[in-house]
Amino acid sequence: MVNSVLARVGDKWSVLVVTILADGPRRFNELKRQIGGVSQRMLTLTLRGLERDGLVTRTVTPSIPPRVDYELTDLGRSLQRHAIALAGWAIENQSVIEGARKAFDERHAASS
Amino acid sequence: MVNSVLARVGDKWSVLVVTILADGPRRFNELKRQIGGVSQRMLTLTLRGLERDGLVTRTVTPSIPPRVDYELTDLGRSLQRHAIALAGWAIENQSVIEGARKAFDERHAASS
DNA sequence: CAGAATCCTACGAGATACTG
DNA sequence: CAGTATCTCGTAGGATTCTG
């Protein structure tokens, strides 16, 4: 359970969707355009997963053409805050981590 | 970059390793035993990744038999705090999420 | 427009065997 | 003990096609 939540935060598409929805509701193709590089399939699956977990709501307006809006729930927003905190940590320590990676890679290039 | 950090937190083995190392240094096979269900390969890869990012240190004692200790760095501990915060969130909202999932699944079982 | 269904492929990850 | 190397298989995920 805890694990599946952590997996959500580690999932690229979920994070991007939640980030965009933080600015307000979006329609399916708006999301698709703003994310760019996501397949219809993955976007659908991601949205289903988020909806299933109660992180976003899916509102269908039965018109022609049909219209579907996705929006963050309160739960979704509270998770987003934590994701942002983590992203903040990543940004703060970005140079440290990059330095560590570089040093590691050089150490291992030398041993080859 | 931010994404790769989020992926770390979403990675099952990385989280488990970091959690165990929070209690103090461990040797390779100690980790393997305590985690249980991880293959040598995945544990090795996970540790390499964590080491590369500067989250754990790898200390080799050249004896026979060889001895290798893994330990969290300060950076690793600071990340672990965030992971714990997130896990706390997951635990707090566990029932909400499970309820959402159950409702969602029932809603979709009905439509079949 | 929003999505379901299908096909196809690359990669993640387990099992096993070998080594310093 | 602490790995590396290889083989194999399942599945995540992209491209494409079809529909209410």
XYZ file of C-alpha atoms (C1' of nucleotides) in Angstrom:
264
model
C 0.000 0.000 0.000
C 2.645 2.504 1.056
C 4.638 1.088 -1.773
C 1.976 1.741 -4.366
C 1.825 5.365 -3.264
C 5.575 5.718 -3.572
C 5.312 4.154 -7.007
C 2.820 6.856 -7.963
C 5.306 9.543 -7.034
C 8.004 7.718 -8.953
C 5.852 7.466 -12.036
C 6.843 10.032 -14.612
C 3.458 10.459 -16.254
C 1.532 10.620 -12.994
C 3.808 13.355 -11.725
C 3.457 15.358 -14.927
C -0.316 15.031 -14.986
C -0.656 16.059 -11.369
C 1.698 18.980 -11.928
C -0.354 20.285 -14.814
C -3.656 19.735 -13.052
C -2.311 21.812 -10.173
C -2.985 24.833 -12.399
C -6.629 23.894 -12.784
C -8.869 21.407 -14.610
C -7.898 20.157 -18.040
C -9.501 18.195 -20.835
C -7.982 15.018 -22.194
C -6.325 16.489 -25.242
C -5.204 19.562 -23.378
C -3.268 17.321 -21.068
C -1.916 15.374 -23.997
C -0.700 18.519 -25.714
C 0.787 20.102 -22.618
C 2.665 16.973 -21.646
C 3.883 16.239 -25.128
C 5.466 12.888 -25.818
C 2.872 10.835 -24.017
C 0.879 8.261 -25.947
C -2.898 8.212 -25.748
C -2.652 4.834 -24.139
C -0.336 5.897 -21.346
C -2.273 9.050 -20.645
C -5.487 7.065 -20.377
C -3.914 4.487 -18.084
C -2.309 7.165 -15.948
C -5.572 9.057 -15.562
C -7.422 5.849 -14.691
C -4.877 5.071 -12.014
C -5.065 8.546 -10.540
C -8.834 8.455 -10.628
C -8.910 5.044 -9.025
C -6.775 6.279 -6.156
C -9.067 9.248 -5.669
C -6.419 11.757 -6.685
C -8.310 13.190 -9.650
C -11.952 13.403 -10.634
C -13.229 12.639 -14.089
C -16.246 14.662 -15.207
C -18.029 13.692 -18.386
C -20.197 16.210 -20.205
C -22.286 14.208 -22.637
C -22.330 16.480 -25.635
C -21.240 16.188 -29.219
C -18.335 16.200 -29.318
C -18.002 14.724 -25.846
C -16.118 16.630 -23.212
C -14.234 15.181 -20.255
C -12.590 17.268 -17.584
C -9.988 16.080 -15.142
C -9.380 17.862 -11.897
C -7.289 17.337 -8.795
C -9.132 16.320 -5.653
C -8.137 17.613 -2.227
C -6.309 14.352 -1.736
C -4.513 14.897 -5.025
C -3.487 18.377 -4.000
C -2.149 17.186 -0.687
C -0.059 14.546 -2.427
C 1.157 17.129 -4.866
C 2.488 19.234 -2.025
C 4.657 16.346 -0.904
C 5.823 15.687 -4.441
C 6.801 19.330 -4.696
C 8.679 19.122 -1.421
C 10.607 16.196 -2.803
C 11.255 17.962 -6.060
C 12.518 20.907 -4.013
C 14.927 18.598 -2.263
C 16.108 17.313 -5.628
C 16.709 20.828 -6.872
C 18.532 21.871 -3.715
C 20.833 18.895 -3.901
C 21.074 18.771 -7.636
C 24.690 19.851 -7.804
C 25.704 17.463 -5.025
C 24.107 14.520 -6.763
C 25.465 15.450 -10.150
C 28.905 15.787 -8.640
C 28.600 12.378 -7.018
C 27.542 10.833 -10.299
C 30.343 12.432 -12.215
C 32.936 11.355 -9.658
C 31.506 7.842 -9.647
C 31.544 7.593 -13.416
C 35.105 8.839 -13.658
C 36.216 6.437 -10.966
C 34.779 3.640 -13.045
C 36.057 4.870 -16.361
C 39.550 4.793 -14.882
C 39.247 1.198 -13.716
C 38.314 -0.100 -17.140
C 17.289 15.135 -12.872
C 14.332 15.826 -10.594
C 12.706 12.939 -12.315
C 15.522 10.530 -11.568
C 15.268 11.427 -7.891
C 11.542 10.794 -7.884
C 12.226 7.495 -9.600
C 14.567 6.580 -6.740
C 11.798 7.139 -4.236
C 9.443 5.121 -6.386
C 11.882 2.245 -6.633
C 10.940 -0.550 -4.290
C 14.425 -1.929 -3.694
C 16.031 1.460 -3.218
C 13.467 2.368 -0.601
C 13.946 -0.904 1.234
C 17.719 -0.644 1.193
C 17.667 2.928 2.439
C 15.171 2.006 5.133
C 17.360 -0.787 6.432
C 20.527 1.285 6.236
C 18.785 3.907 8.356
C 19.428 1.551 11.287
C 23.148 1.525 10.612
C 25.717 0.047 8.214
C 25.150 -3.362 6.709
C 27.150 -5.890 4.724
C 25.980 -7.143 1.357
C 24.511 -10.417 2.522
C 23.002 -8.869 5.611
C 21.020 -6.578 3.338
C 20.089 -9.480 1.143
C 18.812 -11.500 4.073
C 16.945 -8.631 5.694
C 15.221 -7.635 2.498
C 14.373 -11.160 1.493
C 13.120 -11.784 -2.000
C 15.685 -9.639 -3.743
C 18.023 -11.229 -6.254
C 21.780 -10.675 -6.012
C 21.611 -8.909 -9.304
C 18.963 -6.405 -8.268
C 20.600 -5.738 -4.934
C 23.914 -5.077 -6.647
C 22.338 -2.779 -9.210
C 20.352 -0.959 -6.543
C 23.426 -0.407 -4.390
C 25.429 0.805 -7.388
C 22.715 3.299 -8.201
C 22.513 4.578 -4.659
C 26.295 4.784 -4.451
C 26.484 6.610 -7.748
C 24.026 9.218 -6.524
C 26.048 9.695 -3.362
C 23.305 8.316 -1.132
C 25.328 5.432 0.281
C 29.015 4.750 0.718
C 30.641 1.460 -0.140
C 33.592 0.482 2.027
C 35.711 -2.476 1.002
C 37.866 -4.252 3.570
C 40.306 -6.384 1.561
C 40.461 -9.506 3.683
C 39.697 -13.146 3.081
C 36.808 -13.494 2.886
C 36.260 -9.959 1.566
C 34.029 -7.618 3.490
C 32.004 -4.743 2.100
C 29.987 -2.357 4.210
C 27.265 -0.063 2.971
C 26.262 3.013 4.885
C 23.948 5.972 4.359
C 25.599 9.301 3.676
C 24.196 12.540 5.081
C 22.590 13.089 1.717
C 21.047 9.641 1.929
C 19.670 10.361 5.372
C 18.148 13.629 4.255
C 16.411 11.885 1.366
C 15.221 9.186 3.709
C 13.486 11.789 5.839
C 11.461 12.910 2.844
C 10.650 9.330 1.922
C 9.413 8.793 5.463
C 7.286 11.917 5.259
C 5.720 10.578 2.113
C 5.204 7.164 3.657
C 3.540 8.933 6.579
C 1.196 10.629 4.183
C 0.392 7.266 2.612
C -0.384 5.769 6.008
C -2.541 8.705 7.058
C -4.580 8.523 3.878
C -4.510 4.781 3.520
C -8.178 4.271 4.286
C -9.208 7.123 1.990
C -7.246 5.695 -0.900
C -8.407 2.159 -0.293
C -11.971 3.374 -0.156
C -11.518 5.220 -3.435
C -10.078 2.132 -5.062
C -12.830 -0.096 -3.810
C -15.522 2.312 -4.969
C -13.836 2.658 -8.337
C -13.528 -1.091 -8.801
C -17.141 -1.675 -7.871
C -18.284 1.060 -10.184
C -16.459 -0.732 -12.980
C -17.533 -4.199 -12.060
C -21.119 -2.979 -12.357
C -20.612 -1.659 -15.860
C -19.468 -5.021 -17.198
C -13.107 14.545 -28.773
C -12.029 10.865 -25.800
C -11.004 6.457 -25.558
C -10.833 0.995 -26.408
C -8.515 -2.787 -28.781
C -4.728 -4.842 -30.918
C -0.078 -5.660 -32.170
C 4.816 -5.434 -31.434
C 9.179 -4.638 -29.200
C 12.700 -3.235 -25.882
C 13.888 -3.498 -21.533
C 13.423 -4.885 -16.407
C 14.319 -8.363 -13.571
C 14.604 -13.365 -11.896
C 17.348 -17.767 -12.043
C 21.554 -19.882 -12.599
C 26.451 -20.566 -12.967
C 31.085 -18.875 -12.442
C 35.171 -16.060 -10.011
C 38.716 -13.274 -7.072
C 31.755 -13.288 0.846
C 30.641 -10.310 -2.672
C 30.146 -9.945 -6.599
C 29.991 -10.578 -12.486
C 28.140 -12.839 -16.678
C 24.659 -14.915 -19.319
C 20.076 -16.565 -20.535
C 15.362 -16.142 -20.415
C 10.784 -14.417 -19.911
C 7.084 -11.123 -18.661
C 5.446 -6.902 -19.210
C 5.547 -1.827 -19.694
C 4.723 1.066 -23.102
C 4.749 3.016 -28.184
C 2.368 2.972 -32.781
C -1.650 2.177 -35.123
C -6.437 1.431 -36.027
C -11.323 1.703 -34.859
C -15.679 3.689 -32.410
C -19.599 6.272 -29.679
